[in-house]
Amino acid sequence: MKKILVTGAIGQIGSELTIALRSQYGAENVLAADIRPALNESMQSGPFCRLDVRDAAAVNQVVEANNIDTIFHLAAVLSAIGEEKPQQAWDVNMNGLINVLETSRVHQCALFFPSSIAAFGTGASSLDTPQDAIQRPTTIYGITKVSGELLCDYYHHCFGVDTRGLRYPGLISSKALPGGGTTDYAVDIFYAAIKIRHYECFLRTDTQLDMMYMPDALDAAISLMTADCKKLKHRNAFNVTAMSFTPQQLAAEIQKHIPEFTISYSIDPLRQAIADSWPRHMNDSAARAEWGWQAHFDMPAMVKDMLEKITLK
Ligand code: NAD
Ligand code: SER
């Protein structure tokens, strides 16, 4: 990785991945790109360009002009917004990915594509969900994730593109707010706990979902992209996980730090149905065996760190 492009760089993952990559590979070697203008300071720490990934010629031009050799392709529409705007989700998630894959083929770039727990549906076992399980998602977001995994496999097998990917669980982070997903409650709850000591949760009290703290998510992406390719049997995409909890369990952990914090529930049927179709905890033994994946943050460590970071904001 010498010259890196991050698409969707202003989003929840991109804001932090861009900084992590710049500190390892040099600020001038990591080009951040997004359809939105760069307003936050993390984007101003190095080069930035406006880029709509649906514009094939523009993607090709940015890669060629900047001698890019590695792309972290994060631009996407997430699950909850995807259900409200399915055509837009398909357009951004699939046409954006095929443009980035084609450019990677032409310019021989390595490509990171994040898939999701959403790539599974109710047909797969929700606990200890195997790496190779049936994938019949019921959301447009999940459908674009399975299709993306398959397209990345295809570009590797047919054209030799070095595609690699992870199935992330819900990600929790303190820098940028999440962008319209179903697991967003697990970030929103911290801001509400600190500001008003109360959170009204849109998922049911017992909705158990797979989760990960952002430092582990960044570590997973960079470790996979620098792993020995000869050892990778599952390139697209590896199950990775770190913790699994319900809103009730998360609230109880926050109460250890803020005893007066309370939680109530006002269920959003759309996001509840999405959450009910997703794994509660994936099996990530393939990632552990093939490239040494290991998470460092469990739920108590994540809660402590989140409260400290958000309080300091
Ligand atoms: P996000 O919604 O926070 O950020 C996505 C970014 O993409 C935004 O900054 C947005 O402006 C940009 N974007 C949207 N349309 C674009 C377009 N046409 N061209 C260029 N940029 C465009 O999302 P995120 O949470 O950072 O997720 C990044 C990737 O990781 C996505 O593929 C997502 O599916 C995947 N993922 C995220 C999570 C999570 O919990 N955050 C979990 C699993 C997988
Ligand atoms: N956190 C993401 C979402 O809720 C999962 O991919 O959409």
XYZ file of C-alpha atoms and ligand atoms in Angstrom:
364
model
C 0.000 0.000 0.000
C 1.810 3.091 -1.243
C -0.922 5.326 -2.650
C -4.331 4.802 -1.069
C -7.817 6.044 -2.001
C -10.620 5.971 0.606
C -14.107 6.412 -0.891
C -16.967 7.485 1.398
C -14.218 8.919 3.604
C -16.426 11.318 5.571
C -18.583 8.514 6.960
C -18.443 6.676 10.282
C -15.595 4.332 9.267
C -13.867 6.623 6.774
C -13.341 9.509 9.226
C -11.235 7.250 11.421
C -9.741 4.912 8.805
C -8.378 7.879 6.840
C -6.548 9.153 9.933
C -5.238 5.661 10.824
C -3.950 5.102 7.274
C -2.374 8.576 7.131
C -0.486 7.965 10.355
C 0.891 4.637 9.021
C 1.464 5.440 5.354
C 1.977 9.242 5.331
C -0.749 11.896 5.057
C 0.161 12.786 1.457
C -0.265 9.121 0.397
C -3.901 8.756 1.521
C -6.464 10.507 -0.693
C -9.850 10.869 1.013
C -12.880 11.153 -1.279
C -16.584 11.603 -0.710
C -19.657 12.885 -2.521
C -20.013 15.434 0.323
C -17.610 18.353 0.890
C -14.848 17.934 3.490
C -16.050 19.925 6.473
C -14.530 18.045 9.394
C -10.930 18.508 10.424
C -9.935 14.842 9.969
C -10.446 15.302 6.210
C -8.211 18.394 6.229
C -5.221 16.403 7.538
C -4.326 15.353 3.972
C -5.549 15.390 0.352
C -9.299 15.307 -0.318
C -11.445 15.264 -3.464
C -15.152 15.251 -4.221
C -16.042 11.961 -5.947
C -19.365 10.321 -6.769
C -18.524 6.615 -7.075
C -21.425 6.164 -9.522
C -19.415 8.196 -12.055
C -17.168 5.554 -13.678
C -15.037 8.048 -15.601
C -14.441 10.151 -12.479
C -13.401 7.088 -10.414
C -10.960 6.069 -13.156
C -9.591 9.610 -13.475
C -8.955 9.996 -9.719
C -7.150 6.629 -9.531
C -5.059 7.281 -12.636
C -4.139 10.896 -11.771
C -3.017 9.950 -8.255
C -1.225 6.649 -9.052
C -3.492 4.830 -6.604
C -2.554 1.197 -5.848
C -5.027 0.399 -3.037
C -8.694 1.383 -2.615
C -10.711 1.187 0.596
C -14.215 1.401 -0.869
C -16.518 2.645 1.905
C -19.081 4.698 -0.065
C -22.501 3.118 0.457
C -26.096 3.555 1.587
C -26.699 1.664 4.854
C -29.566 -0.557 5.994
C -32.288 1.737 7.352
C -31.922 4.420 4.662
C -31.630 1.614 2.102
C -35.105 0.318 2.997
C -36.498 3.839 2.584
C -34.693 4.367 -0.748
C -34.030 0.919 -2.264
C -33.293 2.165 -5.801
C -30.698 4.607 -4.454
C -29.151 1.874 -2.298
C -28.786 -0.392 -5.351
C -27.428 2.475 -7.476
C -24.739 3.589 -5.000
C -23.834 0.177 -3.580
C -23.731 -1.814 -6.825
C -22.873 0.720 -9.533
C -20.317 2.316 -7.211
C -18.706 -1.061 -6.521
C -18.578 -2.174 -10.166
C -16.929 1.151 -11.099
C -14.318 0.683 -8.388
C -13.758 -2.970 -9.394
C -13.347 -2.058 -13.084
C -10.876 0.704 -12.197
C -9.016 -1.743 -9.938
C -8.817 -4.224 -12.822
C -7.493 -1.625 -15.279
C -4.988 -0.056 -12.852
C -4.162 -3.243 -10.876
C -5.267 -1.860 -7.529
C -5.911 -3.924 -4.409
C -9.470 -3.386 -3.154
C -11.037 -3.540 0.326
C -14.827 -3.986 0.347
C -16.712 -4.037 3.667
C -19.632 -6.428 3.778
C -21.866 -6.767 6.834
C -23.871 -9.006 9.160
C -26.669 -7.846 6.854
C -25.384 -10.288 4.214
C -27.121 -13.036 6.226
C -30.870 -13.481 6.571
C -33.178 -15.558 8.737
C -32.111 -18.765 6.920
C -28.680 -18.768 8.614
C -28.303 -19.729 12.262
C -28.253 -16.481 14.222
C -25.845 -17.686 16.907
C -22.330 -18.773 15.938
C -23.259 -17.981 12.317
C -20.731 -19.946 10.226
C -18.365 -18.336 7.727
C -19.986 -20.354 4.950
C -23.695 -20.161 5.772
C -26.784 -19.761 3.618
C -27.167 -16.087 2.625
C -30.744 -15.048 1.848
C -30.983 -11.459 3.207
C -34.371 -9.732 3.201
C -33.126 -6.113 2.940
C -31.900 -4.316 -0.193
C -28.762 -3.412 1.791
C -28.095 -7.095 2.539
C -28.755 -8.030 -1.089
C -26.155 -5.477 -2.235
C -23.691 -6.880 0.325
C -24.024 -10.521 -0.856
C -23.872 -9.367 -4.480
C -20.789 -7.293 -3.622
C -19.058 -10.255 -1.991
C -19.740 -12.359 -5.104
C -18.618 -9.612 -7.502
C -15.368 -9.198 -5.576
C -14.789 -12.986 -5.746
C -15.521 -12.859 -9.490
C -13.015 -10.060 -10.130
C -10.397 -11.989 -8.194
C -10.987 -15.320 -9.945
C -11.478 -13.982 -13.468
C -9.193 -10.934 -13.561
C -6.746 -11.481 -10.692
C -7.808 -8.332 -8.815
C -6.590 -8.494 -5.188
C -10.034 -8.062 -3.598
C -10.425 -8.605 0.153
C -13.356 -8.041 2.484
C -14.858 -8.313 5.953
C -18.383 -8.912 7.195
C -18.475 -6.239 9.886
C -20.977 -6.389 12.725
C -22.523 -3.107 13.970
C -19.740 -0.578 14.579
C -19.541 1.705 17.601
C -17.401 4.838 17.392
C -16.888 8.213 19.035
C -15.683 10.380 16.128
C -18.362 10.465 13.402
C -22.026 9.653 13.882
C -23.330 6.559 12.072
C -24.977 7.089 8.691
C -28.479 5.582 8.839
C -28.092 1.980 9.926
C -29.962 -0.359 12.258
C -27.171 -0.637 14.828
C -26.968 3.186 15.213
C -28.688 2.980 18.614
C -25.471 1.607 20.115
C -23.752 4.937 19.306
C -26.690 7.325 19.886
C -27.191 5.928 23.420
C -23.809 7.335 24.582
C -24.567 10.905 23.458
C -28.001 10.747 25.122
C -26.557 9.235 28.319
C -24.026 12.053 28.635
C -26.347 14.909 27.599
C -29.750 14.079 29.133
C -29.192 10.886 31.160
C -31.957 9.131 29.221
C -32.260 7.264 25.924
C -35.354 6.190 24.010
C -34.309 3.091 22.073
C -35.830 2.154 18.705
C -35.031 -1.559 19.133
C -36.635 -3.977 21.612
C -34.948 -4.465 24.975
C -33.858 -8.053 24.142
C -32.566 -7.480 20.583
C -29.155 -9.132 20.662
C -26.783 -8.056 17.868
C -23.162 -8.592 16.949
C -21.018 -5.462 17.541
C -17.441 -4.144 17.370
C -15.602 -1.025 18.569
C -14.035 1.129 15.849
C -10.356 0.634 16.829
C -10.820 -3.109 16.238
C -12.674 -2.458 12.966
C -9.775 -0.320 11.651
C -7.248 -2.893 12.804
C -9.199 -5.641 11.010
C -9.301 -3.744 7.702
C -5.594 -2.839 7.709
C -4.506 -6.289 8.939
C -6.510 -8.041 6.229
C -5.110 -5.776 3.492
C -1.537 -6.426 4.640
C -1.995 -10.175 5.287
C -0.100 -12.803 3.303
C -2.390 -13.406 0.305
C -1.298 -17.053 0.033
C -2.986 -17.796 3.366
C -6.379 -16.285 2.412
C -8.963 -18.878 1.440
C -12.002 -16.665 2.156
C -11.086 -13.364 0.516
C -14.597 -11.913 0.309
C -15.666 -11.757 2.982
C -14.468 -12.791 6.458
C -16.837 -12.861 9.439
C -15.295 -10.704 12.206
C -16.785 -10.041 15.610
C -15.862 -8.689 19.026
C -18.941 -8.554 21.292
C -22.657 -9.229 21.281
C -25.297 -7.558 23.468
C -28.871 -6.297 23.808
C -29.952 -2.668 24.451
C -30.798 -3.693 28.020
C -27.291 -5.099 28.608
C -25.648 -2.012 27.073
C -27.776 0.290 29.257
C -26.810 -1.725 32.368
C -23.112 -1.316 31.539
C -23.552 2.459 31.024
C -25.360 2.639 34.404
C -22.180 1.367 36.092
C -20.607 4.714 35.069
C -23.751 6.928 35.115
C -26.086 5.426 37.791
C -28.937 7.880 37.057
C -29.070 6.884 33.354
C -32.414 5.401 32.245
C -33.609 3.760 29.045
C -37.112 3.461 27.546
C -38.297 1.837 24.350
C -40.258 3.156 21.355
C -39.902 0.463 18.711
C -39.351 1.379 15.062
C -40.968 -1.560 13.184
C -38.689 -1.132 10.134
C -35.388 -1.280 12.024
C -36.710 -3.933 14.425
C -37.573 -6.214 11.482
C -34.111 -5.653 10.001
C -32.396 -6.415 13.322
C -34.498 -9.551 13.824
C -33.186 -10.928 10.516
C -29.482 -10.453 11.380
C -26.970 -12.670 13.222
C -26.702 -12.211 16.968
C -23.116 -13.452 16.935
C -21.015 -14.651 14.002
C -18.340 -17.325 14.055
C -15.060 -15.638 13.058
C -12.749 -18.661 13.238
C -11.787 -18.396 9.532
C -10.449 -14.844 10.075
C -8.557 -16.005 13.160
C -7.028 -18.979 11.334
C -6.233 -17.354 7.981
C -4.804 -13.951 9.004
C -4.619 -13.926 12.796
C -7.686 -11.758 13.537
C -8.286 -10.942 17.192
C -10.459 -8.234 18.770
C -9.117 -6.229 21.717
C -12.225 -4.454 23.047
C -15.031 -6.300 24.851
C -18.254 -4.529 25.853
C -17.108 -3.133 29.251
C -13.840 -1.793 27.767
C -15.717 -0.229 24.834
C -18.294 1.471 27.125
C -15.580 2.962 29.360
C -13.637 4.291 26.369
C -16.735 5.666 24.580
C -17.881 7.566 27.683
C -14.405 9.032 28.189
C -14.031 10.087 24.527
C -17.513 11.598 24.140
C -17.304 13.434 27.470
C -14.085 15.063 26.257
C -15.715 16.328 23.017
P -21.570 6.006 6.417
O -22.994 6.078 5.949
O -21.230 6.613 7.708
O -20.625 6.647 5.310
C -20.803 6.404 3.940
C -20.183 7.559 3.190
O -20.399 7.329 1.791
C -20.803 8.913 3.525
O -19.804 9.831 3.914
C -21.471 9.353 2.231
O -21.401 10.760 1.999
C -20.665 8.590 1.190
N -21.392 8.376 -0.063
C -22.693 8.056 -0.229
N -22.972 7.978 -1.531
C -21.823 8.232 -2.193
C -21.490 8.294 -3.567
N -22.406 8.106 -4.538
N -20.209 8.558 -3.902
C -19.284 8.776 -2.940
N -19.551 8.768 -1.625
C -20.817 8.477 -1.266
O -21.149 4.477 6.347
P -20.028 3.733 7.209
O -20.673 3.301 8.467
O -18.799 4.521 7.253
O -19.843 2.419 6.324
C -18.839 2.306 5.345
C -18.940 0.933 4.704
O -18.862 -0.074 5.731
C -20.274 0.673 3.984
O -20.049 -0.153 2.880
C -21.081 -0.081 5.004
O -22.048 -0.897 4.420
C -20.000 -0.910 5.672
N -20.396 -1.362 7.008
C -20.595 -0.455 8.022
C -20.991 -0.906 9.271
C -21.247 0.055 10.399
O -21.747 -0.367 11.459
N -20.897 1.339 10.269
C -21.173 -2.273 9.494
C -20.995 -3.158 8.444
C -20.579 -2.692 7.209
N -24.327 -1.063 11.008
C -24.824 -1.401 9.727
C -26.255 -1.044 9.597
O -26.904 -1.029 10.613
C -24.634 -2.883 9.491
O -24.045 -3.097 8.294
O -26.724 -0.806 8.519
